[in-house]
PDB file of C-alpha atoms in Angstrom:
ATOM      1  CA  MET N   5     160.480  92.427  15.331  1.00  0.00           C
ATOM      2  CA  ALA N   6     158.046  90.939  17.888  1.00  0.00           C
ATOM      3  CA  ALA N   7     155.881  94.079  17.666  1.00  0.00           C
ATOM      4  CA  ASP N   8     155.767  93.756  13.851  1.00  0.00           C
ATOM      5  CA  ARG N   9     154.716  90.125  14.148  1.00  0.00           C
ATOM      6  CA  ARG N  10     152.015  90.971  16.679  1.00  0.00           C
ATOM      7  CA  SER N  11     150.760  93.734  14.401  1.00  0.00           C
ATOM      8  CA  SER N  12     150.485  91.298  11.482  1.00  0.00           C
ATOM      9  CA  TRP N  13     148.556  88.802  13.596  1.00  0.00           C
ATOM     10  CA  LEU N  14     146.219  91.534  14.823  1.00  0.00           C
ATOM     11  CA  LYS N  15     145.450  92.719  11.290  1.00  0.00           C
ATOM     12  CA  GLY N  16     144.072  89.283  10.500  1.00  0.00           C
ATOM     13  CA  VAL N  17     141.637  89.232  13.398  1.00  0.00           C
ATOM     14  CA  LEU N  18     140.906  92.843  14.379  1.00  0.00           C
ATOM     15  CA  ASP N  19     137.584  93.076  12.520  1.00  0.00           C
ATOM     16  CA  LEU N  20     136.380  89.990  14.374  1.00  0.00           C
ATOM     17  CA  LEU N  21     137.572  91.325  17.729  1.00  0.00           C
ATOM     18  CA  VAL N  22     135.851  94.671  17.194  1.00  0.00           C
ATOM     19  CA  LEU N  23     132.583  92.904  16.368  1.00  0.00           C
ATOM     20  CA  SER N  24     133.049  90.829  19.511  1.00  0.00           C
ATOM     21  CA  CYS N  25     133.428  93.997  21.601  1.00  0.00           C
ATOM     22  CA  LEU N  26     129.919  95.003  20.542  1.00  0.00           C
ATOM     23  CA  THR N  27     128.099  91.795  21.504  1.00  0.00           C
ATOM     24  CA  ASP N  28     126.945  93.176  24.862  1.00  0.00           C
ATOM     25  CA  GLY N  29     125.664  96.451  23.428  1.00  0.00           C
ATOM     26  CA  GLU N  30     126.770  99.648  21.824  1.00  0.00           C
ATOM     27  CA  SER N  31     130.084 101.328  22.461  1.00  0.00           C
ATOM     28  CA  TYR N  32     132.328 104.054  21.076  1.00  0.00           C
ATOM     29  CA  GLY N  33     135.836 103.892  19.695  1.00  0.00           C
ATOM     30  CA  TYR N  34     137.800 104.770  22.812  1.00  0.00           C
ATOM     31  CA  GLU N  35     135.931 102.169  24.885  1.00  0.00           C
ATOM     32  CA  ILE N  36     136.465  99.528  22.206  1.00  0.00           C
ATOM     33  CA  ALA N  37     140.192 100.292  22.180  1.00  0.00           C
ATOM     34  CA  LYS N  38     140.309 100.038  25.977  1.00  0.00           C
ATOM     35  CA  ALA N  39     138.494  96.678  25.920  1.00  0.00           C
ATOM     36  CA  LEU N  40     141.014  95.329  23.405  1.00  0.00           C
ATOM     37  CA  ASP N  41     143.884  96.603  25.539  1.00  0.00           C
ATOM     38  CA  ARG N  42     142.404  95.028  28.705  1.00  0.00           C
ATOM     39  CA  ALA N  43     142.137  91.736  26.815  1.00  0.00           C
ATOM     40  CA  GLY N  44     145.913  91.800  26.359  1.00  0.00           C
ATOM     41  CA  LEU N  45     146.055  92.919  22.736  1.00  0.00           C
ATOM     42  CA  GLY N  46     147.932  96.119  23.481  1.00  0.00           C
ATOM     43  CA  GLU N  47     147.103  99.676  22.570  1.00  0.00           C
ATOM     44  CA  ILE N  48     145.091 100.017  19.370  1.00  0.00           C
ATOM     45  CA  LYS N  49     145.458 103.527  18.042  1.00  0.00           C
ATOM     46  CA  GLY N  50     142.640 105.460  16.394  1.00  0.00           C
ATOM     47  CA  GLY N  51     144.429 105.350  13.041  1.00  0.00           C
ATOM     48  CA  THR N  52     144.026 101.573  13.148  1.00  0.00           C
ATOM     49  CA  LEU N  53     140.652 101.266  14.889  1.00  0.00           C
ATOM     50  CA  TYR N  54     138.531 103.848  13.065  1.00  0.00           C
ATOM     51  CA  PRO N  55     139.198 102.497   9.566  1.00  0.00           C
ATOM     52  CA  VAL N  56     138.077  99.085  10.865  1.00  0.00           C
ATOM     53  CA  LEU N  57     134.888 100.592  12.300  1.00  0.00           C
ATOM     54  CA  ASN N  58     134.229 102.443   9.021  1.00  0.00           C
ATOM     55  CA  ARG N  59     134.779  99.255   7.010  1.00  0.00           C
ATOM     56  CA  LEU N  60     132.424  97.306   9.289  1.00  0.00           C
ATOM     57  CA  GLU N  61     129.809 100.028   8.944  1.00  0.00           C
ATOM     58  CA  GLU N  62     130.125 100.080   5.142  1.00  0.00           C
ATOM     59  CA  ALA N  63     129.696  96.288   5.109  1.00  0.00           C
ATOM     60  CA  GLY N  64     126.496  96.608   7.146  1.00  0.00           C
ATOM     61  CA  PHE N  65     127.901  94.753  10.162  1.00  0.00           C
ATOM     62  CA  VAL N  66     127.598  97.746  12.497  1.00  0.00           C
ATOM     63  CA  GLU N  67     125.459 100.855  12.650  1.00  0.00           C
ATOM     64  CA  ALA N  68     126.768 104.120  14.003  1.00  0.00           C
ATOM     65  CA  GLU N  69     125.082 107.106  15.602  1.00  0.00           C
ATOM     66  CA  PHE N  70     126.697 110.400  16.542  1.00  0.00           C
ATOM     67  CA  ARG N  71     125.632 111.809  19.899  1.00  0.00           C
ATOM     68  CA  ALA N  72     126.447 115.271  21.137  1.00  0.00           C
ATOM     69  CA  ALA N  73     127.844 115.493  24.659  1.00  0.00           C
ATOM     70  CA  GLU N  74     126.946 118.055  27.308  1.00  0.00           C
ATOM     71  CA  ARG N  75     130.641 118.753  27.807  1.00  0.00           C
ATOM     72  CA  GLY N  76     133.422 118.005  25.399  1.00  0.00           C
ATOM     73  CA  PRO N  77     133.187 116.518  21.950  1.00  0.00           C
ATOM     74  CA  GLY N  78     130.381 114.224  20.883  1.00  0.00           C
ATOM     75  CA  ARG N  79     130.898 110.527  20.295  1.00  0.00           C
ATOM     76  CA  ARG N  80     130.026 108.108  17.567  1.00  0.00           C
ATOM     77  CA  TYR N  81     128.398 105.012  19.077  1.00  0.00           C
ATOM     78  CA  TYR N  82     128.530 101.679  17.263  1.00  0.00           C
ATOM     79  CA  ARG N  83     126.205  98.678  17.585  1.00  0.00           C
ATOM     80  CA  LEU N  84     126.023  95.300  15.901  1.00  0.00           C
ATOM     81  CA  THR N  85     123.414  94.704  13.241  1.00  0.00           C
ATOM     82  CA  ASP N  86     121.767  91.310  12.721  1.00  0.00           C
ATOM     83  CA  ARG N  87     124.079  90.872   9.763  1.00  0.00           C
ATOM     84  CA  GLY N  88     127.034  91.713  12.021  1.00  0.00           C
ATOM     85  CA  ARG N  89     125.977  89.047  14.516  1.00  0.00           C
ATOM     86  CA  GLU N  90     125.824  86.501  11.694  1.00  0.00           C
ATOM     87  CA  GLU N  91     129.261  87.569  10.481  1.00  0.00           C
ATOM     88  CA  LEU N  92     130.657  87.309  13.994  1.00  0.00           C
ATOM     89  CA  ALA N  93     129.293  83.785  14.410  1.00  0.00           C
ATOM     90  CA  THR N  94     130.598  82.640  11.022  1.00  0.00           C
ATOM     91  CA  GLU N  95     134.021  84.218  11.325  1.00  0.00           C
ATOM     92  CA  SER N  96     134.436  83.140  14.958  1.00  0.00           C
ATOM     93  CA  GLY N  97     134.009  79.536  13.847  1.00  0.00           C
ATOM     94  CA  ALA N  98     136.500  80.016  11.027  1.00  0.00           C
ATOM     95  CA  TRP N  99     139.021  81.684  13.361  1.00  0.00           C
ATOM     96  CA  LEU N 100     138.709  78.935  15.970  1.00  0.00           C
ATOM     97  CA  GLY N 101     139.291  76.310  13.281  1.00  0.00           C
ATOM     98  CA  PHE N 102     142.397  78.183  12.137  1.00  0.00           C
ATOM     99  CA  HIS N 103     143.574  78.518  15.734  1.00  0.00           C
ATOM    100  CA  ARG N 104     143.210  74.747  16.256  1.00  0.00           C
ATOM    101  CA  ALA N 105     145.244  74.100  13.095  1.00  0.00           C
ATOM    102  CA  VAL N 106     148.032  76.388  14.340  1.00  0.00           C
ATOM    103  CA  GLN N 107     147.985  74.670  17.746  1.00  0.00           C
ATOM    104  CA  THR N 108     148.229  71.276  16.049  1.00  0.00           C
ATOM    105  CA  MET N 109     151.265  72.414  14.102  1.00  0.00           C
ATOM    106  CA  LEU N 110     152.939  73.966  17.154  1.00  0.00           C
ATOM    107  CA  HIS N 111     152.173  71.034  19.443  1.00  0.00           C
ATOM    108  CA  PRO N 112     152.226  67.815  17.391  1.00  0.00           C
ATOM    109  CA  GLY N 113     150.898  64.801  19.190  1.00  0.00           C
ATOM    110  CA  GLY N 114     148.728  66.900  21.465  1.00  0.00           C
ATOM    111  CA  THR N 115     151.483  67.964  23.861  1.00  0.00           C
ATOM    112  CA  ARG N 116     151.237  71.546  25.006  1.00  0.00           C
ATOM    113  CA  SER N 117     153.620  73.607  27.065  1.00  0.00           C
TER     114      SER N 117
END
């Protein structure tokens, strides 16, 4: 049950987190998944991550470029667009406001454990 709950929470914020992974420059899917895992969000499988990347590309928030590799398969690199940076800023503010509201409900009176 805890894994289902975590999955539901992640669905609500994964687009934002993927955009955030691209703030320091371009990256490819596997590296984005690893960054999310290192951040403590757990393993994000390709079947979850790549639809998010495709949706962000269709919305104009990221641009993608396929690059052939000398050895092994090529990779599709993603980078934020100006529109993606604007979206990240707007949605980050909205998420932080939501997070504060949840904290207020969980810790009435300002007490935190």
